[in-house]
Amino acid sequence: MLKRRHVLSMKDFSREEIDEILETAESLEPYAHGKGSDILDGKILALMFFEPSTRTRMSFETAMKRLGGRTINLGSAEASSIAKGESLADTIRVVGGYADAIVIRHPKEGSARLAAEFSPVPVLNAGDGAGHHPTQTLLDLYTIKKESHLDDLSIALVGDLKYGRTVHSLAYALSLYGADIYLVSPPTLRMPEQIIGDLSRMGTRVREVSDLREVIKEVDVLYITRIQRERFPDPVEYNRVARSYSITTRDLEGAKPELRIMHPLPRVDEISPSIDETKHAVYFRQSFYGVPVRMALLKMILED
């Protein structure tokens, strides 16, 4: 179903396709724990990260190696021919000749789709500015499935909903599962109107609030995001909202016992370390789940 296919946006996937990816990830999870496989022996994955990354870059590299494949890394843009003025299109054409697939992260929205137009091999979007981050969404869905439930889910997306590409992608995907979505943010960081409109047209129940206490008793999952300094064109705007939400155990009073708290990481001060040891915290397991999910994608796209 995904063979030789680009992975650019969650809007390109049906629920049936997502379910197949999640089921494949579950079957591969034992290999992600270290058993290893030779499914992609001889295959090469190119990593092109024009923005900093820890989890996404390393989990893709781990996933490829757990499947018996290898990786090549562009390194920093300053150390490549991009520093000499080479266009992204030409760089993609060249790297596509060396590898069987390309993972790209880039600060400009739409860059992954542009790369796909010129690439001779499948392109996987690892984040394009404030646009989309589909593989993060797939691991988020996998986490929800493993730690809570996808059907009849009530979820609060909290924090930077304006610039947060993870919540943009996740909201679209959750609409396929009939989720009730609460959008919790400062007024200046609310979800883009276009996305809210799209969700409403898809029949998704969406409610916007600014106070987390209004919804804490209602939700099954809290998905908390960092206020991203690097996305703000105006430092004054960032400083105005930088500490809008900082969740402590006190904020969880009245929450469901089975509440699960997620975060795409890295965190700064959005979640108190005191929450780490509670049964609610799943964000470090969420980070690990990126390995089996990305293994599933690579297998489905590249396996002969």
Coordinates of C-alpha atoms in Angstrom, one line a residue:
M1 CA 0.0 0.0 0.0
L2 CA 2.9 2.4 0.8
K3 CA 5.5 1.0 -1.5
R4 CA 7.7 3.7 -2.9
R5 CA 5.3 6.4 -1.6
H6 CA 6.2 9.8 -0.2
V7 CA 5.1 10.6 3.4
L8 CA 4.4 14.3 3.4
S9 CA 1.2 15.1 5.3
M10 CA -1.3 13.2 7.4
K11 CA -4.0 14.6 5.0
D12 CA -2.7 12.1 2.4
F13 CA -3.6 9.1 4.5
S14 CA -6.9 7.2 5.1
R15 CA -7.8 5.7 8.4
E16 CA -7.3 2.2 6.9
E17 CA -3.8 3.1 5.8
I18 CA -3.0 4.5 9.3
D19 CA -4.4 1.4 10.9
E20 CA -2.1 -0.8 8.8
I21 CA 0.9 1.3 9.7
L22 CA 0.1 1.0 13.4
E23 CA -0.5 -2.8 13.2
T24 CA 2.8 -3.2 11.3
A25 CA 4.6 -1.1 14.0
E26 CA 3.2 -3.4 16.7
S27 CA 4.5 -6.5 14.9
L28 CA 7.9 -4.9 14.6
E29 CA 8.2 -3.6 18.2
P30 CA 10.1 -6.6 19.4
Y31 CA 12.8 -5.9 16.8
A32 CA 12.9 -2.3 18.1
H33 CA 14.0 -3.5 21.5
G34 CA 17.2 -4.9 20.1
K35 CA 16.4 -8.2 18.4
G36 CA 17.1 -6.7 15.0
S37 CA 16.2 -7.9 11.4
D38 CA 17.7 -8.0 7.9
I39 CA 14.5 -6.9 6.2
L40 CA 16.2 -3.9 4.6
D41 CA 19.6 -5.3 4.2
G42 CA 21.4 -3.4 1.4
K43 CA 19.1 -0.4 1.6
I44 CA 20.3 3.1 2.3
L45 CA 18.4 5.9 4.0
A46 CA 19.6 9.5 3.6
L47 CA 19.1 11.9 6.5
M48 CA 18.8 15.6 5.6
F49 CA 18.2 17.8 8.7
F50 CA 18.3 21.5 8.2
E51 CA 17.0 22.1 11.7
P52 CA 18.2 20.6 15.0
S53 CA 16.8 17.2 16.0
T54 CA 17.4 14.5 18.5
R55 CA 14.5 12.1 18.7
T56 CA 13.4 12.2 15.0
R57 CA 16.9 11.9 13.5
M58 CA 18.1 9.3 15.9
S59 CA 14.9 7.2 15.9
F60 CA 15.0 7.1 12.0
E61 CA 18.6 6.1 12.1
T62 CA 17.9 3.4 14.8
A63 CA 14.8 2.2 12.8
M64 CA 16.8 1.8 9.6
K65 CA 19.6 -0.1 11.4
R66 CA 17.3 -2.3 13.4
L67 CA 15.9 -3.4 10.0
G68 CA 19.4 -4.2 8.7
G69 CA 19.8 -1.1 6.5
R70 CA 22.3 1.7 6.6
T71 CA 22.1 5.5 6.8
I72 CA 24.0 8.4 5.3
N73 CA 23.9 11.9 6.8
L74 CA 24.0 15.3 5.0
G75 CA 25.4 16.8 8.2
S76 CA 25.0 20.6 8.7
A77 CA 24.0 22.7 5.8
E78 CA 27.1 24.8 6.3
A79 CA 29.3 21.8 5.6
S80 CA 27.4 20.9 2.3
S81 CA 27.2 22.5 -1.1
I82 CA 24.1 24.3 0.0
A83 CA 26.6 26.8 1.6
K84 CA 27.9 27.4 -1.9
G85 CA 24.4 28.3 -3.2
E86 CA 23.2 25.0 -4.4
S87 CA 19.4 24.8 -4.5
L88 CA 17.3 22.4 -2.5
A89 CA 16.0 20.9 -5.7
D90 CA 19.5 20.1 -7.0
T91 CA 20.6 18.8 -3.6
I92 CA 17.7 16.4 -3.5
R93 CA 18.4 15.2 -7.0
V94 CA 21.9 14.4 -6.0
V95 CA 21.2 12.7 -2.7
G96 CA 18.4 10.7 -4.3
G97 CA 21.0 9.1 -6.5
Y98 CA 22.9 7.8 -3.4
A99 CA 20.0 6.5 -1.3
D100 CA 16.8 4.5 -1.5
A101 CA 14.8 7.1 0.5
I102 CA 15.3 10.5 2.0
V103 CA 14.2 11.9 5.4
I104 CA 14.1 15.7 5.4
R105 CA 13.6 18.3 8.0
H106 CA 13.6 21.9 6.9
P107 CA 12.5 25.3 8.4
K108 CA 10.4 26.3 5.5
E109 CA 6.8 25.2 5.2
G110 CA 6.2 23.2 2.0
S111 CA 9.9 22.2 1.6
A112 CA 9.2 18.5 1.9
R113 CA 6.6 18.6 -0.8
L114 CA 9.0 20.6 -3.0
A115 CA 11.7 17.9 -2.3
A116 CA 9.3 15.2 -3.4
E117 CA 8.8 16.9 -6.8
F118 CA 12.5 16.5 -7.6
S119 CA 13.4 13.3 -5.7
P120 CA 13.9 10.1 -7.6
V121 CA 13.2 8.2 -4.4
P122 CA 10.5 8.4 -1.6
V123 CA 10.7 11.5 0.6
L124 CA 9.6 11.3 4.3
N125 CA 8.8 14.7 5.9
A126 CA 10.4 15.0 9.3
G127 CA 9.0 18.5 9.8
D128 CA 8.7 21.5 7.5
G129 CA 8.6 24.7 9.5
A130 CA 5.2 25.2 11.1
G131 CA 3.6 22.9 8.5
H132 CA 3.4 19.1 9.0
H133 CA 5.2 16.4 10.9
P134 CA 3.4 13.2 9.8
T135 CA 5.8 10.6 11.3
Q136 CA 5.5 12.3 14.7
T137 CA 1.7 12.0 14.3
L138 CA 1.9 8.3 13.5
L139 CA 4.0 7.7 16.7
D140 CA 1.5 9.8 18.6
L141 CA -1.4 7.7 17.4
Y142 CA 0.6 4.6 18.2
T143 CA 1.2 5.9 21.7
I144 CA -2.5 6.7 22.2
K145 CA -3.5 3.3 21.0
K146 CA -1.0 1.6 23.3
E147 CA -1.5 3.7 26.4
S148 CA -5.2 4.8 26.1
H149 CA -7.7 4.3 23.2
L150 CA -8.2 5.8 19.8
D151 CA -11.9 5.4 19.4
D152 CA -14.2 7.8 21.4
L153 CA -11.1 9.7 22.5
S154 CA -11.3 13.0 24.3
I155 CA -8.1 14.9 24.0
A156 CA -6.7 18.4 24.9
L157 CA -4.1 19.9 22.7
V158 CA -2.2 22.4 24.9
G159 CA 0.2 25.2 24.3
D160 CA 1.5 26.5 20.9
L161 CA -1.2 25.6 18.5
K162 CA -0.4 28.3 16.0
Y163 CA 3.2 27.3 15.1
G164 CA 3.1 23.7 16.5
R165 CA 3.3 21.4 13.4
T166 CA 2.9 18.3 15.6
V167 CA -0.6 19.4 16.7
H168 CA -1.6 20.5 13.2
S169 CA -0.9 17.0 11.9
L170 CA -2.3 15.2 14.9
A171 CA -5.6 17.1 14.8
Y172 CA -6.2 16.0 11.2
A173 CA -5.4 12.4 12.0
L174 CA -7.6 12.3 15.1
S175 CA -10.6 13.6 13.1
L176 CA -10.5 10.2 11.3
Y177 CA -11.2 8.5 14.6
G178 CA -14.1 10.7 15.8
A179 CA -12.1 12.3 18.6
D180 CA -13.4 15.2 20.7
I181 CA -10.7 17.8 20.5
Y182 CA -10.2 20.6 23.1
L183 CA -7.8 23.4 21.9
V184 CA -6.1 25.0 24.9
S185 CA -3.9 28.0 24.1
P186 CA -3.4 31.7 24.6
P187 CA -5.5 33.7 22.2
T188 CA -2.4 34.7 20.2
L189 CA -1.4 31.0 19.8
R190 CA -4.7 29.6 18.8
M191 CA -5.0 26.9 16.1
P192 CA -5.0 28.4 12.6
E193 CA -8.5 29.2 11.4
Q194 CA -8.1 27.0 8.3
I195 CA -7.4 23.9 10.4
I196 CA -10.3 24.6 12.7
G197 CA -12.5 25.0 9.6
D198 CA -11.2 21.8 8.1
L199 CA -11.9 19.8 11.3
S200 CA -15.4 21.2 11.5
R201 CA -16.2 20.2 7.9
M202 CA -14.9 16.7 8.7
G203 CA -17.5 16.5 11.5
T204 CA -15.0 16.8 14.4
R205 CA -16.2 18.3 17.6
V206 CA -13.8 21.2 18.4
R207 CA -13.9 23.4 21.5
E208 CA -11.4 26.3 22.1
V209 CA -10.6 27.3 25.7
S210 CA -7.7 29.2 27.4
D211 CA -7.9 27.6 30.9
L212 CA -6.8 24.0 31.2
R213 CA -8.9 23.7 34.4
E214 CA -12.1 23.9 32.3
V215 CA -11.3 20.5 30.6
I216 CA -9.0 18.6 32.8
K217 CA -11.8 16.4 34.2
E218 CA -13.1 15.6 30.7
V219 CA -10.1 14.4 28.8
D220 CA -8.4 11.0 28.3
V221 CA -5.2 12.5 27.0
L222 CA -3.3 15.8 27.5
Y223 CA -1.0 16.6 24.6
I224 CA 1.3 19.4 25.7
T225 CA 3.6 21.3 23.4
R226 CA 6.5 23.7 23.9
I227 CA 6.1 27.4 23.2
Q228 CA 8.6 27.4 20.3
R229 CA 10.9 30.5 20.5
E230 CA 12.4 29.7 17.0
R231 CA 9.0 30.0 15.3
F232 CA 8.2 33.5 16.5
P233 CA 9.0 36.3 14.1
D234 CA 8.7 38.8 17.0
P235 CA 10.7 38.2 20.3
V236 CA 8.2 40.5 22.1
E237 CA 5.4 38.2 21.1
Y238 CA 7.3 35.2 22.4
N239 CA 8.1 36.7 25.8
R240 CA 4.4 37.6 26.2
V241 CA 3.3 33.9 26.1
A242 CA 6.5 32.0 27.0
R243 CA 5.2 30.7 30.3
S244 CA 1.5 30.4 29.5
Y245 CA 1.3 26.8 30.6
S246 CA 3.4 24.9 33.1
I247 CA 1.7 21.8 34.3
T248 CA 2.2 20.5 37.8
T249 CA 0.6 17.7 39.8
R250 CA -1.7 20.3 41.4
D251 CA -3.2 21.0 37.9
L252 CA -4.2 17.3 37.7
E253 CA -6.6 17.4 40.6
G254 CA -9.9 15.9 39.5
A255 CA -8.4 14.3 36.4
K256 CA -9.4 10.8 35.4
P257 CA -7.2 8.1 36.9
E258 CA -6.4 6.8 33.4
L259 CA -5.4 10.3 32.1
R260 CA -2.3 10.1 29.9
I261 CA 0.1 13.0 29.4
M262 CA 2.0 13.2 26.1
H263 CA 4.6 15.7 24.8
P264 CA 6.6 15.5 21.5
L265 CA 9.7 16.8 23.4
P266 CA 11.9 18.5 24.0
R267 CA 10.2 20.1 27.0
V268 CA 11.4 23.3 28.7
D269 CA 9.1 24.1 31.6
E270 CA 5.7 23.0 30.3
I271 CA 5.7 19.9 32.5
S272 CA 7.0 19.8 36.0
P273 CA 9.5 17.0 36.7
S274 CA 7.2 15.9 39.6
I275 CA 4.8 14.5 37.0
D276 CA 7.5 12.2 35.5
E277 CA 7.0 9.5 38.1
T278 CA 3.2 9.6 38.0
K279 CA 1.2 7.0 36.1
H280 CA -0.1 9.8 33.9
A281 CA 3.3 10.5 32.2
V282 CA 3.9 8.5 29.0
Y283 CA 6.1 11.0 27.1
F284 CA 9.3 9.0 27.4
R285 CA 7.7 5.8 26.2
Q286 CA 6.1 8.0 23.4
S287 CA 9.6 8.9 22.3
F288 CA 10.6 5.3 22.1
Y289 CA 7.5 4.4 20.1
G290 CA 9.0 6.5 17.3
V291 CA 11.4 3.6 16.5
P292 CA 8.8 0.8 15.7
V293 CA 6.6 3.3 13.9
R294 CA 9.4 4.5 11.7
M295 CA 10.5 0.9 11.2
A296 CA 7.0 0.2 9.9
L297 CA 7.1 3.1 7.5
L298 CA 10.5 2.2 6.2
K299 CA 9.6 -1.5 5.8
M300 CA 6.3 -0.7 4.0
I301 CA 8.0 1.8 1.7
L302 CA 11.3 0.1 0.9
E303 CA 10.8 -3.7 1.2
D304 CA 11.3 -5.4 -2.1

